mmCIF file of C-alpha atoms in Angstrom:
data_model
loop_
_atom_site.group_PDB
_atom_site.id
_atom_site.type_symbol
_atom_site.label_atom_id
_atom_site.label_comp_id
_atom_site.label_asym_id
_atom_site.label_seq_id
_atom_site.Cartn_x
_atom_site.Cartn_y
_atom_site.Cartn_z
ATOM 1 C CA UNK A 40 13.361 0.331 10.532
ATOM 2 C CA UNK A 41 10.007 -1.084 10.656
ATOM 3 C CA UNK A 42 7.619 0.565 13.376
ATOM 4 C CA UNK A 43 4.955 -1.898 12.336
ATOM 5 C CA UNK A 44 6.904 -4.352 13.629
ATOM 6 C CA UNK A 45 8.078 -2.944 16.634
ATOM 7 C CA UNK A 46 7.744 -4.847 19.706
ATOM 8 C CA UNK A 47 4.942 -6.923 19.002
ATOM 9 C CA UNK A 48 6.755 -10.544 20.234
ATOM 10 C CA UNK A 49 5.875 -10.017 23.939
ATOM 11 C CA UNK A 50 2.267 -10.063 25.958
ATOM 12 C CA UNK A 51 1.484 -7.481 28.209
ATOM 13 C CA UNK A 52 3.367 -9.020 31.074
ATOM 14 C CA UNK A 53 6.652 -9.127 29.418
ATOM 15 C CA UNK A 54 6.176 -12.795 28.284
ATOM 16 C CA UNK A 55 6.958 -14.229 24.656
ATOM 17 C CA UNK A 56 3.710 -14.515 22.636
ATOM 18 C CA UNK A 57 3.796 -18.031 20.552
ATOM 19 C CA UNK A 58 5.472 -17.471 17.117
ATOM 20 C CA UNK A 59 2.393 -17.801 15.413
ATOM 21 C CA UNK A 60 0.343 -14.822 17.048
ATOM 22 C CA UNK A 61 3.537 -12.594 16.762
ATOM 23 C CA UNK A 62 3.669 -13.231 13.011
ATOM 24 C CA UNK A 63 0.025 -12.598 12.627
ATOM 25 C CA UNK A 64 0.345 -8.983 14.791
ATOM 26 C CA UNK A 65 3.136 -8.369 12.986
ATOM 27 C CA UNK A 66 1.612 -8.848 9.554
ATOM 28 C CA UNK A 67 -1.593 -7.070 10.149
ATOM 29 C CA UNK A 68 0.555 -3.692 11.965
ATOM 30 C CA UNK A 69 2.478 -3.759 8.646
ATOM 31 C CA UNK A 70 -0.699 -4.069 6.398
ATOM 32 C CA UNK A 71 -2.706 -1.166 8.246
ATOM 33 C CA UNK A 72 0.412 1.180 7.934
ATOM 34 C CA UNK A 73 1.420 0.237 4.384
ATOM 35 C CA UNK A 74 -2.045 -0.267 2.900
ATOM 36 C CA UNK A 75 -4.439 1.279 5.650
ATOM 37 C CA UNK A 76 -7.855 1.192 3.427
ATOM 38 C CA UNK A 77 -7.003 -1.685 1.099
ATOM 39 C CA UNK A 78 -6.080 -3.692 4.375
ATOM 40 C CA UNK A 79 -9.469 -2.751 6.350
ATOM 41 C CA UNK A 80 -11.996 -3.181 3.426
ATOM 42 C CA UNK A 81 -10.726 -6.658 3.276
ATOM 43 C CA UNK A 82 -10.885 -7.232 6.989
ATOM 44 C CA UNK A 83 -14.331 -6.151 6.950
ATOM 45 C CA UNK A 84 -15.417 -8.212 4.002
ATOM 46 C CA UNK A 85 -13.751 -11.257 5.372
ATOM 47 C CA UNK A 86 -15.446 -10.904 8.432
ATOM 48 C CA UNK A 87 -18.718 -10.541 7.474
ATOM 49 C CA UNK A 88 -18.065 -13.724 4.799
ATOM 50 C CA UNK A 89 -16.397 -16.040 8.441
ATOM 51 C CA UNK A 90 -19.094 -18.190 10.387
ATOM 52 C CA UNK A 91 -18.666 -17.869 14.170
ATOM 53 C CA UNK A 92 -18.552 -21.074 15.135
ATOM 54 C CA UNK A 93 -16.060 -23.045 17.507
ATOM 55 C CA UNK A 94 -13.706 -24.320 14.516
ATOM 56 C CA UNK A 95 -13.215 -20.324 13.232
ATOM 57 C CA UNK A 96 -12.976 -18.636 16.878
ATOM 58 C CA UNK A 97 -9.273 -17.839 16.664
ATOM 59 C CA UNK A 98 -9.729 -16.575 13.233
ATOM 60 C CA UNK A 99 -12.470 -14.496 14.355
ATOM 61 C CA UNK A 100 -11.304 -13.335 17.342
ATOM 62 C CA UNK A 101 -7.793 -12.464 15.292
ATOM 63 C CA UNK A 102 -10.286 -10.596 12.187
ATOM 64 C CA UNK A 103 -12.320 -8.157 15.525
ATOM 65 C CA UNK A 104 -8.683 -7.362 16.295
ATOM 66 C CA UNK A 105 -8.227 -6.265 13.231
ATOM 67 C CA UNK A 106 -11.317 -4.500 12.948
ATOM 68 C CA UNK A 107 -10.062 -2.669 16.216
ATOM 69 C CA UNK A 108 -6.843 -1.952 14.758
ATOM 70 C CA UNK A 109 -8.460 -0.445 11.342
ATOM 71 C CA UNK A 110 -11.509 2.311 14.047
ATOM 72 C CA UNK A 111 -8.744 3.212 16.111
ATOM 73 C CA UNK A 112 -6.776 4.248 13.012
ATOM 74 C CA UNK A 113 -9.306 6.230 12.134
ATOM 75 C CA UNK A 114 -9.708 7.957 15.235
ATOM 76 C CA UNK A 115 -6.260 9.285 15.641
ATOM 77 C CA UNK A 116 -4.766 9.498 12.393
ATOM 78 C CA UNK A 117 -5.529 13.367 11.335
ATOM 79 C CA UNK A 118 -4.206 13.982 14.847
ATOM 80 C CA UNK A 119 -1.299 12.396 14.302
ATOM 81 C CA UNK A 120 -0.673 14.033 11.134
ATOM 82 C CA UNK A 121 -1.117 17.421 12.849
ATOM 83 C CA UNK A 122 1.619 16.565 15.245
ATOM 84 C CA UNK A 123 3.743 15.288 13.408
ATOM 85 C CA UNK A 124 3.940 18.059 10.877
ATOM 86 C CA UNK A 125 4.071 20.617 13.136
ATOM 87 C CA UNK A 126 8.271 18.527 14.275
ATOM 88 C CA UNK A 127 8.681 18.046 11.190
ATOM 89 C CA UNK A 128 8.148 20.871 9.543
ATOM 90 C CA UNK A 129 10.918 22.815 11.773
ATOM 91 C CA UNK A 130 13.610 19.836 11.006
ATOM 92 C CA UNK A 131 13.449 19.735 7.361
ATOM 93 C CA UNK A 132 13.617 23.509 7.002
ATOM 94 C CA UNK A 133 16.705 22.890 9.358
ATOM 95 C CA UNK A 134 17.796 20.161 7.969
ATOM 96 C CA UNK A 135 17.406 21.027 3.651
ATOM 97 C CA UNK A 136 17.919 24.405 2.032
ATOM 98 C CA UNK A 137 14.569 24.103 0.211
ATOM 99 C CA UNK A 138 12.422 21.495 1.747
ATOM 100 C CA UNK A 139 9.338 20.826 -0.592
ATOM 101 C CA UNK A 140 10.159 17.584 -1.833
ATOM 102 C CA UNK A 141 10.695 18.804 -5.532
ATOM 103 C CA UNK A 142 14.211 19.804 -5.516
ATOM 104 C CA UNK A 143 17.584 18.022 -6.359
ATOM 105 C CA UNK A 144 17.919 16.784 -2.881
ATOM 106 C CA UNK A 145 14.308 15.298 -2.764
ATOM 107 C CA UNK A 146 15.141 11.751 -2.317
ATOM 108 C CA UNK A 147 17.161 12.525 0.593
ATOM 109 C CA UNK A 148 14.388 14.736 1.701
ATOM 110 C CA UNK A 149 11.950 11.650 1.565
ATOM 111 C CA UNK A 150 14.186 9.410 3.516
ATOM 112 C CA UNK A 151 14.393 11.581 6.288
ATOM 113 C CA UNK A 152 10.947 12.456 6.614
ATOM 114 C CA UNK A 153 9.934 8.511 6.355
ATOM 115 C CA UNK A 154 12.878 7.484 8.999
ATOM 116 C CA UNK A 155 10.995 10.266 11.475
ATOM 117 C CA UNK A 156 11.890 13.556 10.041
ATOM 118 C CA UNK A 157 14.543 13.895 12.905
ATOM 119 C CA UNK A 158 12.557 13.518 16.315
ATOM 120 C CA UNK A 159 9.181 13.440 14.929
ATOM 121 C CA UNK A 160 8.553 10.167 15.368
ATOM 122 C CA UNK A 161 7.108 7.649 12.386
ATOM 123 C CA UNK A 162 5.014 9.294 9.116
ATOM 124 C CA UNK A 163 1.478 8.747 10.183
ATOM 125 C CA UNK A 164 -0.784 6.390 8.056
ATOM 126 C CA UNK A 165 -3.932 7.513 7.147
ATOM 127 C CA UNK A 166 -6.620 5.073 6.193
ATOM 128 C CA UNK A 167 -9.586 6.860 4.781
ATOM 129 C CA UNK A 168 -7.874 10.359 3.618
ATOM 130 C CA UNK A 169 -10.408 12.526 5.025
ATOM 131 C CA UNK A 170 -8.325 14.925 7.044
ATOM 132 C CA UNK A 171 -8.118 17.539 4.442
ATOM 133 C CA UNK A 172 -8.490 21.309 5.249
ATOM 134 C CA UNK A 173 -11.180 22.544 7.083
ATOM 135 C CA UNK A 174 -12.287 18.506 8.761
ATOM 136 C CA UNK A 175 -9.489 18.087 11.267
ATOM 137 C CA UNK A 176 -6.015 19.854 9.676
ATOM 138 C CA UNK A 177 -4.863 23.460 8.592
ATOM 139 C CA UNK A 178 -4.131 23.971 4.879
ATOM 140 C CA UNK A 179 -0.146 23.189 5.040
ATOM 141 C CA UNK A 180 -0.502 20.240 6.967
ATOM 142 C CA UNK A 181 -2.727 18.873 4.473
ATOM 143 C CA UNK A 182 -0.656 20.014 1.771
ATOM 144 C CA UNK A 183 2.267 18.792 3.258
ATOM 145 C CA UNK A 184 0.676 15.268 2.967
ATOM 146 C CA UNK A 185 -0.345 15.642 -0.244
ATOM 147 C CA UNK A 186 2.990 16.371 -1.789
ATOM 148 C CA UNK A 187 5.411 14.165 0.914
ATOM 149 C CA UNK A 188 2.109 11.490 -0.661
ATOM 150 C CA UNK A 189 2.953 12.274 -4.379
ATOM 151 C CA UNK A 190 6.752 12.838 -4.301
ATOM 152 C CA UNK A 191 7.829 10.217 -1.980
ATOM 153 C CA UNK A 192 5.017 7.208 -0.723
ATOM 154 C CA UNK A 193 5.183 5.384 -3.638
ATOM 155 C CA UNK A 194 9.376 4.359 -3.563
ATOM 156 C CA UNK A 195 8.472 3.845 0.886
ATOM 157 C CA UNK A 196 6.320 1.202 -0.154
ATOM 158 C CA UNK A 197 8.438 -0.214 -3.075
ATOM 159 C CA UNK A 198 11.120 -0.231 0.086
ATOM 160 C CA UNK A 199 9.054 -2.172 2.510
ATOM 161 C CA UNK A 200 6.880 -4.823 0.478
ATOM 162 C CA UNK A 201 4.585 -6.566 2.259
ATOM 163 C CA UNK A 202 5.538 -10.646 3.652
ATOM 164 C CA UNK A 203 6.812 -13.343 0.974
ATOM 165 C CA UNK A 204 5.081 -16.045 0.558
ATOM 166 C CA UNK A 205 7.256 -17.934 2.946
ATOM 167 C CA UNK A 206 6.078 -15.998 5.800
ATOM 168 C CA UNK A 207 2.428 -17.770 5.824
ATOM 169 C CA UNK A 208 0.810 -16.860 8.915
ATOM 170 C CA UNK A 209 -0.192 -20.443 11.072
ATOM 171 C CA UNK A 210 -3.960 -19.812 12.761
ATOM 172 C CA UNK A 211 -3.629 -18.145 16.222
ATOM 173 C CA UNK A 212 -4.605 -20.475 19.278
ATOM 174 C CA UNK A 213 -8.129 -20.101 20.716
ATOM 175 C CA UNK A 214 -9.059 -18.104 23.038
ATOM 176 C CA UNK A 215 -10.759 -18.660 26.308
ATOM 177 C CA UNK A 216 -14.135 -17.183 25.192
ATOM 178 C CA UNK A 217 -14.566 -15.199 21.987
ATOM 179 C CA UNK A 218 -15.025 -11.706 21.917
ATOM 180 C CA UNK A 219 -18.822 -10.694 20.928
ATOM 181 C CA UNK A 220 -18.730 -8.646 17.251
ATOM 182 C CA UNK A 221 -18.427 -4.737 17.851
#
């Protein structure tokens, strides 16, 4: 299951967004969980490299989405992290004998945990990784991270690879009138 690519083939009013703008959300949700910082830096480089001018404004308009995406990331993801730990910290211990990720059972542990640790909802992504103790989290939900980071992130991203190279995204259609830069 995919939360990055939940949901993101219909407009606000219900209506079926054309293929090519679906592909592109879809592709950029995917990138900002997956690769948060990697996927932002470029965003922000790219934009500052893109003329605004008429032949580029669905590009544009498509990168300030982006650049959206990657601040309001920022804003919420320590929160995030905070509540999700604080569900999922009460189903693993219900769930595993020894939950800490470093056990016999770890794998199993990590699956969980990145299928939403029960109720919890999705692992939070975490672009810049500046939550740690004392910023905006206690001391085990930061360690927490650190360890579900080191024991088990690298094989969720081996599982969910970014796009082939068959699923180029087509330019997005104009918009009416572009949005100014932020």
């Amino acid at each position: 299951h995919d939360i990055a690519r939940d949901d993101v083939g219909n407009d606000n009013n219900g209506g079926s967004l054309p293929d090519s703008v679906a592909i592109a959300v879809a592709e950029m949700g995917h990138e900002l969980y997956y690769d948060g910082q990697g996927f932002c830096d470029c965003i922000v480089e790219v934009n500052e490299l893109a003329p605004m001018c008429n032949s580029f404004t669905g590009f544009k308009t498509l990168l300030y989405e982006a650049i959206d995406a990657c601040k309001s990331l920022d804003m919420i993801d320590c929160a995030a992290l905070d509540e999700f730990y604080s569900d999922c910290k009460t189903n693993l211990s219900k769930q595993f004998a020894d939950p800490g990720f470093t056990n016999s059972d770890s794998n199993e542990q990590c699956e969980y945990v990145s299928a939403g640790c029960g109720s919890s909802g999705a692992f939070p992504s975490l672009r810049k990784m500046d939550c740690g103790v004392g910023k905006e989290v206690s001391k085990s939900v930061w360690d927490f991270y650190k360890i579900f980071n080191r024991e088990c992130w690298d094989e969720i991203i081996r599982d969910n690879p970014g796009g082939d190279s068959s699923d180029v995204v087509p330019s997005p259609t104009p918009p009416v009138a572009p949005r100014p830069p932020p």
